[in-house]
Amino acid sequence: GAVVSQHPSRVICKSGTSVKIECRSLDFQATTMFWYRQFPKQSLMLMATSNEGSKATYEQGVEKDKFLINHASLTLSTLTVTSAHPEDSSFYICSARDPRDNPGGLQETQYFGPGTRLLVL
Amino acid sequence: KQEVTQIPAALSVPEGENLVLNCSFTDSAIYNLQWFRQDPGKGLTSLLLIQSSQREQTSGRLNASLDKSSGRSTLYIAASQPGDSATYLCAAVIQGGSEKLVFGKGTKLTVNP
């Protein structure tokens, strides 16, 4: 199956700094990638949908100026947490659709990365 | 607003036991429902996907059912093994072409040898 990687796997930073997380589709080109956040004992919550070459679509309540998403190529999307604060500490996970799975139709399967654990001190 | 609930939050069983994980959703207008497995430090692995027109899907020792009218899905695991220990998540895809996955909080399964 399709493989999605994330880097870094975990990061610790000081409050006020910015952190960039990379999401890569390794063996396919992903026109659409998704960014999720998971707090302890909570559901994965969709933060934004990232489309290659266009602006990301953010879910209600997610600050687009704080969580910058760049999908500059068909294999790479980045999430930058700007001016991170302790409440941003969470597990961030991305996913991507492989257009080969269902060409021309609603693409159903999302392939998930291993996630990035962010701790802001 | 679609909400997905999973019960129980945690389950511990001896090896070899058959078990059922439950998932309920509030809005029956779903495109499909998916079950995932999440291992610590790893991403999600898709286990089964049930289309809204289907009632069940099977893969090996796993069987997932879907009852849209009652807003419920179950994941049945036969002859559980220690390697099945993980957190199991169900997620509903909202109808309307949005492709959004709405996840439950998961059931943490421990299979004891």
Coordinates of N, CA and C in Angstrom, one line a residue:
Chain A
G1 N 0.8 -1.2 0.0 CA 0.0 0.0 0.0 C 0.8 1.2 0.0
A2 N 0.2 2.4 -0.2 CA 0.9 3.7 -0.2 C 1.5 4.0 1.1
V3 N 2.6 4.7 1.1 CA 3.4 5.0 2.3 C 3.5 6.5 2.5
V4 N 3.2 6.9 3.7 CA 3.3 8.3 4.1 C 4.2 8.5 5.3
S5 N 5.2 9.4 5.2 CA 6.1 9.6 6.3 C 5.9 11.0 6.8
Q6 N 6.4 11.1 8.1 CA 6.3 12.4 8.8 C 7.7 12.7 9.4
H7 N 8.0 13.9 9.5 CA 9.3 14.3 10.1 C 9.1 15.6 10.8
P8 N 9.6 15.8 12.0 CA 10.2 14.8 12.9 C 9.1 13.9 13.6
S9 N 9.5 12.9 14.2 CA 8.6 12.0 14.9 C 8.2 12.6 16.3
R10 N 9.1 13.4 16.8 CA 8.8 14.1 18.0 C 9.7 15.4 18.2
V11 N 9.1 16.4 18.7 CA 9.9 17.6 18.9 C 9.5 18.3 20.2
I12 N 10.5 18.9 20.8 CA 10.3 19.7 22.0 C 10.8 21.1 21.7
C13 N 10.0 22.1 22.0 CA 10.4 23.4 21.7 C 10.0 24.3 22.8
K14 N 10.6 25.5 22.8 CA 10.3 26.5 23.8 C 9.0 27.3 23.4
S15 N 8.3 27.8 24.3 CA 7.1 28.6 24.0 C 7.5 29.8 23.2
G16 N 6.8 30.1 22.2 CA 7.1 31.3 21.4 C 7.8 31.0 20.1
T17 N 8.4 29.8 20.0 CA 9.1 29.4 18.8 C 8.1 28.8 17.8
S18 N 8.6 28.6 16.6 CA 7.8 28.0 15.5 C 8.4 26.6 15.2
V19 N 7.5 25.7 14.9 CA 7.9 24.4 14.6 C 7.3 23.9 13.2
K20 N 8.1 23.3 12.4 CA 7.6 22.9 11.1 C 7.6 21.3 11.1
I21 N 6.5 20.8 10.6 CA 6.3 19.3 10.5 C 6.1 19.0 9.0
E22 N 6.8 18.0 8.6 CA 6.8 17.6 7.1 C 6.0 16.3 7.0
C23 N 5.2 16.3 5.9 CA 4.4 15.1 5.6 C 4.7 14.8 4.1
R24 N 5.2 13.6 3.9 CA 5.6 13.2 2.5 C 4.9 11.9 2.1
S25 N 4.4 11.9 0.9 CA 3.9 10.7 0.3 C 5.1 10.1 -0.5
L26 N 5.5 8.9 -0.1 CA 6.8 8.3 -0.6 C 6.7 7.6 -2.0
D27 N 5.6 7.0 -2.3 CA 5.5 6.3 -3.5 C 4.3 6.6 -4.4
F28 N 3.7 7.8 -4.1 CA 2.6 8.2 -4.9 C 2.6 9.8 -4.8
Q29 N 1.8 10.3 -5.8 CA 1.6 11.8 -5.8 C 0.3 12.1 -5.2
A30 N 0.3 12.9 -4.1 CA -1.0 13.2 -3.4 C -1.4 14.6 -3.7
T31 N -2.5 14.8 -4.4 CA -3.0 16.1 -4.6 C -3.7 16.7 -3.4
T32 N -4.1 15.8 -2.5 CA -4.8 16.2 -1.3 C -4.2 15.5 -0.1
M33 N -3.8 16.3 0.9 CA -3.4 15.8 2.2 C -4.2 16.4 3.3
F34 N -4.2 15.7 4.4 CA -5.0 16.2 5.5 C -4.2 16.3 6.8
W35 N -4.4 17.2 7.6 CA -3.7 17.4 8.9 C -4.7 17.2 10.0
Y36 N -4.3 16.3 11.0 CA -5.2 16.1 12.1 C -4.4 16.4 13.4
R37 N -5.1 16.6 14.5 CA -4.5 16.8 15.8 C -5.2 15.9 16.8
Q38 N -4.5 15.3 17.7 CA -5.1 14.4 18.7 C -4.5 14.8 20.0
F39 N -5.4 15.2 20.9 CA -5.0 15.5 22.3 C -5.2 14.2 23.1
P40 N -4.5 14.0 24.2 CA -4.6 12.8 25.0 C -6.1 12.4 25.3
K41 N -6.4 11.1 25.0 CA -7.7 10.5 25.2 C -8.8 11.2 24.5
Q42 N -8.4 11.9 23.4 CA -9.4 12.6 22.6 C -9.4 12.0 21.1
S43 N -10.4 12.4 20.4 CA -10.5 11.9 19.0 C -9.4 12.6 18.1
L44 N -9.1 12.0 17.0 CA -8.3 12.7 16.0 C -9.3 13.8 15.4
M45 N -8.8 15.0 15.4 CA -9.7 16.0 14.8 C -9.0 16.6 13.6
L46 N -9.8 16.7 12.5 CA -9.3 17.3 11.3 C -9.0 18.8 11.5
M47 N -7.8 19.2 11.2 CA -7.5 20.6 11.3 C -7.7 21.3 9.9
A48 N -7.2 20.7 8.9 CA -7.2 21.4 7.6 C -7.0 20.4 6.5
T49 N -7.5 20.7 5.3 CA -7.3 20.0 4.1 C -6.3 20.7 3.2
S50 N -5.3 20.1 2.8 CA -4.2 20.7 2.0 C -4.3 20.3 0.6
N51 N -4.4 21.2 -0.3 CA -4.5 20.9 -1.7 C -3.2 21.5 -2.4
E52 N -2.6 20.6 -3.2 CA -1.4 21.1 -3.9 C -1.6 22.3 -4.8
G53 N -0.8 23.3 -4.6 CA -0.9 24.5 -5.4 C -2.0 25.5 -5.1
S54 N -2.7 25.2 -4.0 CA -3.7 26.2 -3.6 C -3.7 26.3 -2.1
K55 N -4.6 27.2 -1.6 CA -4.6 27.5 -0.2 C -5.3 26.3 0.5
A56 N -4.9 26.1 1.8 CA -5.5 25.0 2.5 C -6.9 25.5 3.0
T57 N -7.7 24.5 3.3 CA -9.1 24.7 3.8 C -9.0 24.3 5.3
Y58 N -9.3 25.3 6.1 CA -9.2 25.1 7.6 C -10.6 24.8 8.2
E59 N -10.6 23.9 9.2 CA -11.8 23.6 9.9 C -12.2 24.7 10.8
Q60 N -13.4 24.8 11.2 CA -13.9 25.8 12.1 C -13.1 25.7 13.4
G61 N -12.6 26.9 13.9 CA -11.9 26.9 15.1 C -10.4 26.8 15.0
V62 N -9.9 26.5 13.8 CA -8.5 26.3 13.6 C -7.9 27.6 13.0
E63 N -7.0 28.2 13.7 CA -6.5 29.5 13.2 C -5.5 29.3 12.1
K64 N -5.8 29.8 10.9 CA -5.0 29.6 9.8 C -3.7 30.4 9.9
D65 N -3.6 31.5 10.6 CA -2.4 32.3 10.8 C -1.5 31.6 11.8
K66 N -2.0 30.7 12.6 CA -1.1 30.1 13.6 C -0.6 28.7 13.0
F67 N -1.5 28.1 12.3 CA -1.1 26.8 11.7 C -1.0 27.0 10.2
L68 N 0.2 27.2 9.8 CA 0.5 27.5 8.4 C 0.7 26.2 7.6
I69 N 0.0 26.0 6.5 CA 0.1 24.8 5.7 C 0.6 25.2 4.3
N70 N 1.6 24.5 3.9 CA 2.1 24.7 2.5 C 2.2 23.3 1.8
H71 N 1.5 23.3 0.7 CA 1.5 22.0 -0.1 C 2.1 22.4 -1.5
A72 N 3.4 22.6 -1.5 CA 4.1 23.1 -2.6 C 4.4 22.1 -3.7
S73 N 4.3 20.8 -3.4 CA 4.6 19.8 -4.4 C 3.6 18.6 -4.2
L74 N 3.6 17.7 -5.1 CA 2.6 16.6 -5.0 C 3.0 15.5 -4.0
T75 N 4.2 15.7 -3.4 CA 4.6 14.7 -2.5 C 5.0 15.3 -1.1
L76 N 4.8 16.6 -0.9 CA 5.1 17.2 0.4 C 4.1 18.3 0.8
S77 N 3.7 18.1 2.0 CA 2.9 19.2 2.7 C 3.6 19.5 4.0
T78 N 3.6 20.7 4.4 CA 4.2 21.1 5.7 C 3.2 21.8 6.5
L79 N 3.3 21.6 7.8 CA 2.5 22.3 8.8 C 3.4 23.0 9.7
T80 N 3.3 24.3 9.8 CA 4.1 25.1 10.7 C 3.3 25.7 11.8
V81 N 3.6 25.3 13.1 CA 3.0 25.9 14.2 C 3.7 27.1 14.6
T82 N 3.2 28.2 14.4 CA 3.9 29.5 14.7 C 3.6 29.9 16.1
S83 N 4.6 30.5 16.7 CA 4.5 31.0 18.1 C 3.8 30.0 19.0
A84 N 4.5 28.8 19.1 CA 3.8 27.7 19.8 C 3.7 28.0 21.3
H85 N 2.6 27.5 21.8 CA 2.4 27.6 23.3 C 2.1 26.2 23.9
P86 N 2.3 26.1 25.2 CA 2.0 24.8 25.8 C 0.7 24.1 25.4
E87 N -0.3 24.9 25.2 CA -1.6 24.3 24.8 C -1.6 23.7 23.4
D88 N -0.5 24.0 22.6 CA -0.4 23.4 21.3 C 0.2 22.0 21.3
S89 N 0.7 21.7 22.5 CA 1.3 20.3 22.7 C 0.2 19.3 22.3
S90 N 0.6 18.4 21.4 CA -0.4 17.5 20.9 C 0.3 16.5 20.0
F91 N -0.5 15.6 19.5 CA 0.0 14.6 18.5 C -0.6 15.1 17.1
Y92 N 0.3 15.4 16.2 CA -0.1 15.9 14.9 C 0.1 14.8 13.9
I93 N -0.9 14.5 13.1 CA -0.8 13.4 12.1 C -1.3 13.8 10.8
C94 N -0.7 13.4 9.7 CA -1.1 13.8 8.4 C -1.6 12.5 7.7
S95 N -2.4 12.7 6.6 CA -2.8 11.6 5.8 C -2.9 12.1 4.4
A96 N -2.9 11.2 3.4 CA -2.9 11.5 2.0 C -3.7 10.5 1.3
R97 N -4.4 11.0 0.2 CA -5.1 10.1 -0.6 C -4.2 9.8 -1.8
D98 N -4.3 8.5 -2.2 CA -3.6 8.0 -3.4 C -4.7 8.1 -4.6
P99 N -4.5 9.0 -5.5 CA -5.5 9.1 -6.6 C -5.6 7.8 -7.5
R100 N -4.7 6.9 -7.3 CA -4.8 5.7 -8.1 C -5.8 4.7 -7.5
D101 N -6.2 5.0 -6.3 CA -7.2 4.1 -5.6 C -8.5 4.1 -6.3
N102 N -9.0 5.3 -6.7 CA -10.3 5.4 -7.2 C -10.3 6.6 -8.2
P103 N -9.7 6.3 -9.4 CA -9.6 7.4 -10.3 C -10.9 8.0 -10.8
G104 N -11.1 9.3 -10.7 CA -12.3 9.9 -11.2 C -13.4 9.9 -10.2
G105 N -13.3 9.2 -9.1 CA -14.4 9.2 -8.1 C -13.9 9.7 -6.8
L106 N -14.8 9.6 -5.8 CA -14.5 10.0 -4.5 C -13.4 9.1 -3.9
Q107 N -12.3 9.7 -3.6 CA -11.2 8.9 -3.1 C -11.5 8.5 -1.6
E108 N -11.5 7.3 -1.3 CA -11.9 6.9 0.0 C -10.8 6.6 1.0
T109 N -9.8 5.9 0.5 CA -8.8 5.5 1.5 C -7.8 6.6 1.8
Q110 N -7.6 6.9 3.0 CA -6.5 7.8 3.4 C -5.4 7.0 4.0
Y111 N -4.2 7.4 3.6 CA -3.0 6.7 4.2 C -2.4 7.7 5.2
F112 N -2.2 7.2 6.4 CA -1.7 8.0 7.5 C -0.2 7.9 7.7
G113 N 0.4 9.1 8.1 CA 1.7 9.1 8.5 C 1.8 8.6 9.9
P114 N 3.0 8.4 10.5 CA 3.2 7.9 11.8 C 3.0 8.9 12.9
G115 N 2.8 10.2 12.5 CA 2.5 11.2 13.5 C 3.7 11.9 14.1
T116 N 3.5 13.1 14.6 CA 4.6 13.9 15.3 C 4.1 14.3 16.6
R117 N 4.9 14.0 17.6 CA 4.5 14.4 19.0 C 5.2 15.7 19.3
L118 N 4.4 16.7 19.5 CA 4.9 18.1 19.8 C 4.7 18.4 21.3
L119 N 5.8 18.8 21.9 CA 5.8 19.2 23.3 C 6.3 20.6 23.4
V120 N 5.5 21.6 23.8 CA 5.9 23.0 24.0 C 6.1 23.3 25.4
L121 N 7.3 23.7 25.8 CA 7.6 24.0 27.2 C 7.3 25.4 27.6
Chain B
K1 N -24.2 18.1 13.4 CA -22.8 17.8 13.4 C -22.6 16.3 13.8
Q2 N -21.8 15.7 12.9 CA -21.6 14.2 13.2 C -20.7 14.0 14.4
E3 N -21.2 13.1 15.3 CA -20.4 12.7 16.4 C -20.3 11.2 16.4
V4 N -19.1 10.7 16.7 CA -18.8 9.3 16.7 C -18.4 8.9 18.1
T5 N -19.0 7.9 18.6 CA -18.7 7.4 20.0 C -18.3 5.9 19.9
Q6 N -17.3 5.6 20.7 CA -16.8 4.2 20.8 C -16.9 3.7 22.2
I7 N -17.4 2.5 22.3 CA -17.6 1.9 23.6 C -17.1 0.4 23.5
P8 N -16.3 -0.1 24.5 CA -15.8 0.6 25.6 C -14.5 1.4 25.3
A9 N -14.1 2.2 26.2 CA -12.9 3.0 26.0 C -11.6 2.1 26.1
A10 N -11.7 1.1 26.9 CA -10.6 0.1 27.0 C -11.2 -1.3 27.3
L11 N -10.4 -2.2 26.8 CA -10.9 -3.6 26.9 C -9.7 -4.5 27.1
S12 N -9.7 -5.4 28.0 CA -8.6 -6.4 28.3 C -9.2 -7.8 28.2
V13 N -8.7 -8.6 27.4 CA -9.2 -10.0 27.2 C -8.0 -11.0 27.2
P14 N -8.3 -12.2 27.5 CA -7.3 -13.3 27.4 C -7.2 -13.7 25.9
E15 N -6.0 -14.2 25.6 CA -5.8 -14.6 24.2 C -6.8 -15.7 23.8
G16 N -7.2 -15.6 22.6 CA -8.1 -16.6 22.1 C -9.6 -16.3 22.1
E17 N -9.9 -15.2 22.9 CA -11.3 -14.8 23.1 C -11.7 -14.1 21.9
N18 N -13.0 -14.3 21.6 CA -13.7 -13.4 20.5 C -14.2 -12.2 21.2
L19 N -14.2 -11.1 20.5 CA -14.6 -9.8 21.1 C -15.3 -8.9 20.1
V20 N -16.0 -8.0 20.6 CA -16.7 -7.0 19.8 C -16.5 -5.6 20.3
L21 N -16.1 -4.7 19.3 CA -15.9 -3.3 19.6 C -17.1 -2.6 19.0
N22 N -17.6 -1.6 19.7 CA -18.8 -0.8 19.3 C -18.5 0.6 18.9
C23 N -19.2 1.0 17.9 CA -19.1 2.4 17.4 C -20.5 2.9 17.0
S24 N -20.8 4.1 17.5 CA -22.1 4.7 17.1 C -21.9 6.1 16.5
F25 N -22.8 6.5 15.6 CA -22.7 7.8 15.0 C -24.0 8.5 15.0
T26 N -24.0 9.8 15.1 CA -25.3 10.5 15.3 C -26.0 10.8 14.0
D27 N -25.3 11.0 12.9 CA -25.9 11.3 11.6 C -25.8 10.1 10.7
S28 N -26.9 9.6 10.3 CA -26.9 8.4 9.4 C -26.5 8.7 8.0
A29 N -26.4 10.0 7.6 CA -26.0 10.3 6.3 C -24.5 10.3 6.1
I30 N -24.0 9.0 6.1 CA -22.6 8.8 5.9 C -22.3 8.2 4.6
Y31 N -21.1 8.5 4.1 CA -20.7 7.9 2.8 C -20.2 6.5 3.0
N32 N -19.4 6.4 4.0 CA -18.9 5.1 4.4 C -18.4 5.1 5.9
L33 N -18.1 4.0 6.4 CA -17.5 3.9 7.8 C -16.3 3.1 7.7
Q34 N -15.2 3.5 8.4 CA -14.0 2.8 8.4 C -13.5 2.5 9.8
W35 N -12.8 1.4 9.9 CA -12.1 1.0 11.1 C -10.6 1.0 10.9
F36 N -10.0 1.6 11.9 CA -8.5 1.8 11.8 C -7.9 1.1 13.1
R37 N -6.6 0.8 12.9 CA -5.8 0.4 14.1 C -4.7 1.4 14.3
Q38 N -4.5 1.8 15.5 CA -3.5 2.8 15.8 C -2.5 2.1 16.9
D39 N -1.3 2.0 16.5 CA -0.2 1.5 17.4 C 0.6 2.6 17.9
P40 N 1.1 2.5 19.1 CA 1.9 3.6 19.7 C 3.0 4.0 18.9
G41 N 3.2 5.3 18.6 CA 4.3 5.7 17.8 C 4.2 5.5 16.3
K42 N 3.1 4.9 15.9 CA 2.9 4.6 14.5 C 1.6 5.3 14.0
G43 N 1.5 5.3 12.7 CA 0.3 5.9 12.1 C -0.9 5.0 12.2
L44 N -2.0 5.4 11.6 CA -3.2 4.6 11.5 C -3.1 3.6 10.3
T45 N -3.6 2.4 10.6 CA -3.6 1.4 9.5 C -5.1 1.1 9.3
S46 N -5.5 1.3 8.0 CA -6.9 1.0 7.7 C -7.2 -0.5 7.7
L47 N -8.2 -0.9 8.4 CA -8.6 -2.3 8.6 C -9.7 -2.7 7.6
L48 N -10.8 -2.0 7.7 CA -12.0 -2.3 6.9 C -12.7 -1.0 6.6
L49 N -13.3 -1.0 5.4 CA -14.1 0.1 5.0 C -15.5 -0.5 4.5
I50 N -16.5 0.1 5.1 CA -17.9 -0.4 4.7 C -18.6 0.8 4.0
Q51 N -19.0 0.5 2.8 CA -19.8 1.5 2.1 C -21.2 1.6 2.7
S52 N -21.8 2.8 2.5 CA -23.1 3.0 3.2 C -24.2 2.0 2.7
S53 N -24.0 1.5 1.5 CA -24.9 0.5 0.9 C -24.7 -0.9 1.4
Q54 N -23.5 -1.1 2.1 CA -23.2 -2.5 2.5 C -23.6 -2.7 4.0
R55 N -23.6 -3.9 4.4 CA -23.9 -4.2 5.8 C -22.7 -4.8 6.6
E56 N -21.8 -5.4 5.8 CA -20.6 -5.9 6.5 C -19.4 -6.1 5.6
Q57 N -18.3 -6.1 6.2 CA -17.1 -6.4 5.4 C -16.2 -7.4 6.3
T58 N -15.5 -8.2 5.6 CA -14.7 -9.2 6.4 C -13.2 -9.2 5.8
S59 N -12.3 -9.3 6.7 CA -10.9 -9.5 6.4 C -10.2 -10.4 7.4
G60 N -10.0 -11.6 7.0 CA -9.3 -12.5 7.9 C -10.2 -12.7 9.2
R61 N -9.6 -12.4 10.3 CA -10.3 -12.6 11.6 C -11.2 -11.5 12.0
L62 N -11.2 -10.5 11.1 CA -12.0 -9.3 11.4 C -13.3 -9.2 10.6
N63 N -14.3 -8.8 11.3 CA -15.6 -8.6 10.6 C -16.2 -7.3 11.1
A64 N -16.6 -6.4 10.2 CA -17.2 -5.2 10.6 C -18.6 -5.1 10.0
S65 N -19.5 -4.7 10.8 CA -20.9 -4.6 10.4 C -21.3 -3.1 10.4
L66 N -22.4 -2.8 9.7 CA -22.9 -1.4 9.6 C -24.4 -1.4 9.6
D67 N -25.0 -0.7 10.5 CA -26.5 -0.5 10.5 C -26.7 1.0 10.5
K68 N -26.9 1.5 9.3 CA -27.1 3.0 9.2 C -28.3 3.5 9.9
S69 N -29.4 2.7 9.9 CA -30.6 3.2 10.5 C -30.5 3.4 12.0
S70 N -29.7 2.5 12.6 CA -29.6 2.7 14.1 C -28.3 3.5 14.4
G71 N -27.5 3.8 13.4 CA -26.3 4.6 13.6 C -25.2 3.8 14.4
R72 N -25.1 2.5 14.0 CA -24.1 1.7 14.7 C -23.2 0.8 13.8
S73 N -22.0 0.6 14.3 CA -21.1 -0.3 13.6 C -20.4 -1.1 14.7
T74 N -20.1 -2.4 14.3 CA -19.3 -3.2 15.3 C -18.1 -3.8 14.5
L75 N -17.1 -4.0 15.3 CA -15.9 -4.7 14.8 C -15.7 -5.9 15.6
Y76 N -15.8 -7.1 14.9 CA -15.7 -8.4 15.6 C -14.3 -8.9 15.3
I77 N -13.6 -9.3 16.4 CA -12.3 -9.9 16.2 C -12.4 -11.3 16.8
A78 N -12.1 -12.3 15.9 CA -12.2 -13.7 16.3 C -10.8 -14.1 16.8
A79 N -10.8 -15.0 17.7 CA -9.6 -15.7 18.2 C -8.5 -14.7 18.4
S80 N -8.7 -13.8 19.3 CA -7.8 -12.6 19.5 C -6.4 -13.1 19.9
Q81 N -5.4 -12.3 19.5 CA -4.0 -12.7 19.7 C -3.3 -11.5 20.4
P82 N -2.2 -11.7 21.1 CA -1.5 -10.5 21.7 C -1.1 -9.4 20.7
G83 N -0.9 -9.9 19.5 CA -0.5 -8.9 18.4 C -1.7 -8.0 18.0
D84 N -2.9 -8.3 18.4 CA -4.0 -7.5 18.2 C -4.1 -6.3 19.1
S85 N -3.3 -6.3 20.1 CA -3.3 -5.2 21.1 C -3.0 -3.9 20.4
A86 N -3.9 -3.0 20.5 CA -3.7 -1.7 19.9 C -5.0 -0.8 20.2
T87 N -5.0 0.4 19.7 CA -6.2 1.2 19.8 C -6.9 1.1 18.5
Y88 N -8.2 0.8 18.6 CA -9.0 0.7 17.4 C -9.9 1.9 17.3
L89 N -9.9 2.5 16.1 CA -10.7 3.7 15.8 C -11.7 3.5 14.8
C90 N -12.9 4.0 14.9 CA -13.8 4.0 13.8 C -14.0 5.4 13.4
A91 N -14.3 5.6 12.1 CA -14.4 7.0 11.5 C -15.5 6.9 10.5
A92 N -16.3 7.9 10.5 CA -17.4 8.1 9.5 C -17.0 9.1 8.5
V93 N -17.2 8.8 7.2 CA -17.0 9.8 6.2 C -18.4 10.5 5.9
I94 N -18.4 11.8 6.1 CA -19.6 12.6 6.0 C -20.0 12.6 4.5
Q95 N -21.3 12.3 4.3 CA -21.9 12.3 2.9 C -21.9 13.7 2.3
G96 N -21.7 13.8 1.0 CA -21.7 15.1 0.4 C -20.4 15.5 -0.3
G97 N -19.5 14.5 -0.3 CA -18.3 14.7 -1.1 C -17.2 15.5 -0.4
S98 N -17.4 15.7 0.9 CA -16.3 16.5 1.6 C -15.1 15.7 2.0
E99 N -15.2 14.4 1.9 CA -14.1 13.5 2.2 C -13.6 13.6 3.6
K100 N -14.4 14.2 4.5 CA -13.9 14.3 5.9 C -14.2 13.1 6.7
L101 N -13.2 12.7 7.5 CA -13.3 11.6 8.4 C -13.6 12.2 9.8
V102 N -14.6 11.7 10.4 CA -14.9 12.1 11.8 C -14.7 10.8 12.7
F103 N -13.7 11.0 13.6 CA -13.2 9.9 14.3 C -13.9 9.8 15.7
G104 N -14.0 8.5 16.2 CA -14.3 8.3 17.6 C -13.0 8.4 18.4
K105 N -13.1 8.3 19.7 CA -12.0 8.4 20.6 C -11.2 7.1 20.6
G106 N -11.8 6.0 20.2 CA -11.0 4.7 20.1 C -11.3 3.8 21.3
T107 N -11.0 2.6 21.1 CA -11.1 1.5 22.1 C -9.7 0.9 22.2
K108 N -9.1 1.0 23.4 CA -7.8 0.5 23.6 C -7.9 -1.0 24.0
L109 N -7.4 -1.9 23.1 CA -7.5 -3.3 23.3 C -6.2 -3.9 23.8
T110 N -6.3 -4.7 24.9 CA -5.1 -5.4 25.3 C -5.5 -6.9 25.3
V111 N -4.7 -7.7 24.6 CA -4.9 -9.1 24.6 C -3.8 -9.8 25.4
N112 N -4.1 -10.4 26.5 CA -3.1 -11.0 27.4 C -2.8 -12.4 27.0
P113 N -1.5 -12.7 26.9 CA -1.1 -14.1 26.6 C -1.5 -15.1 27.6

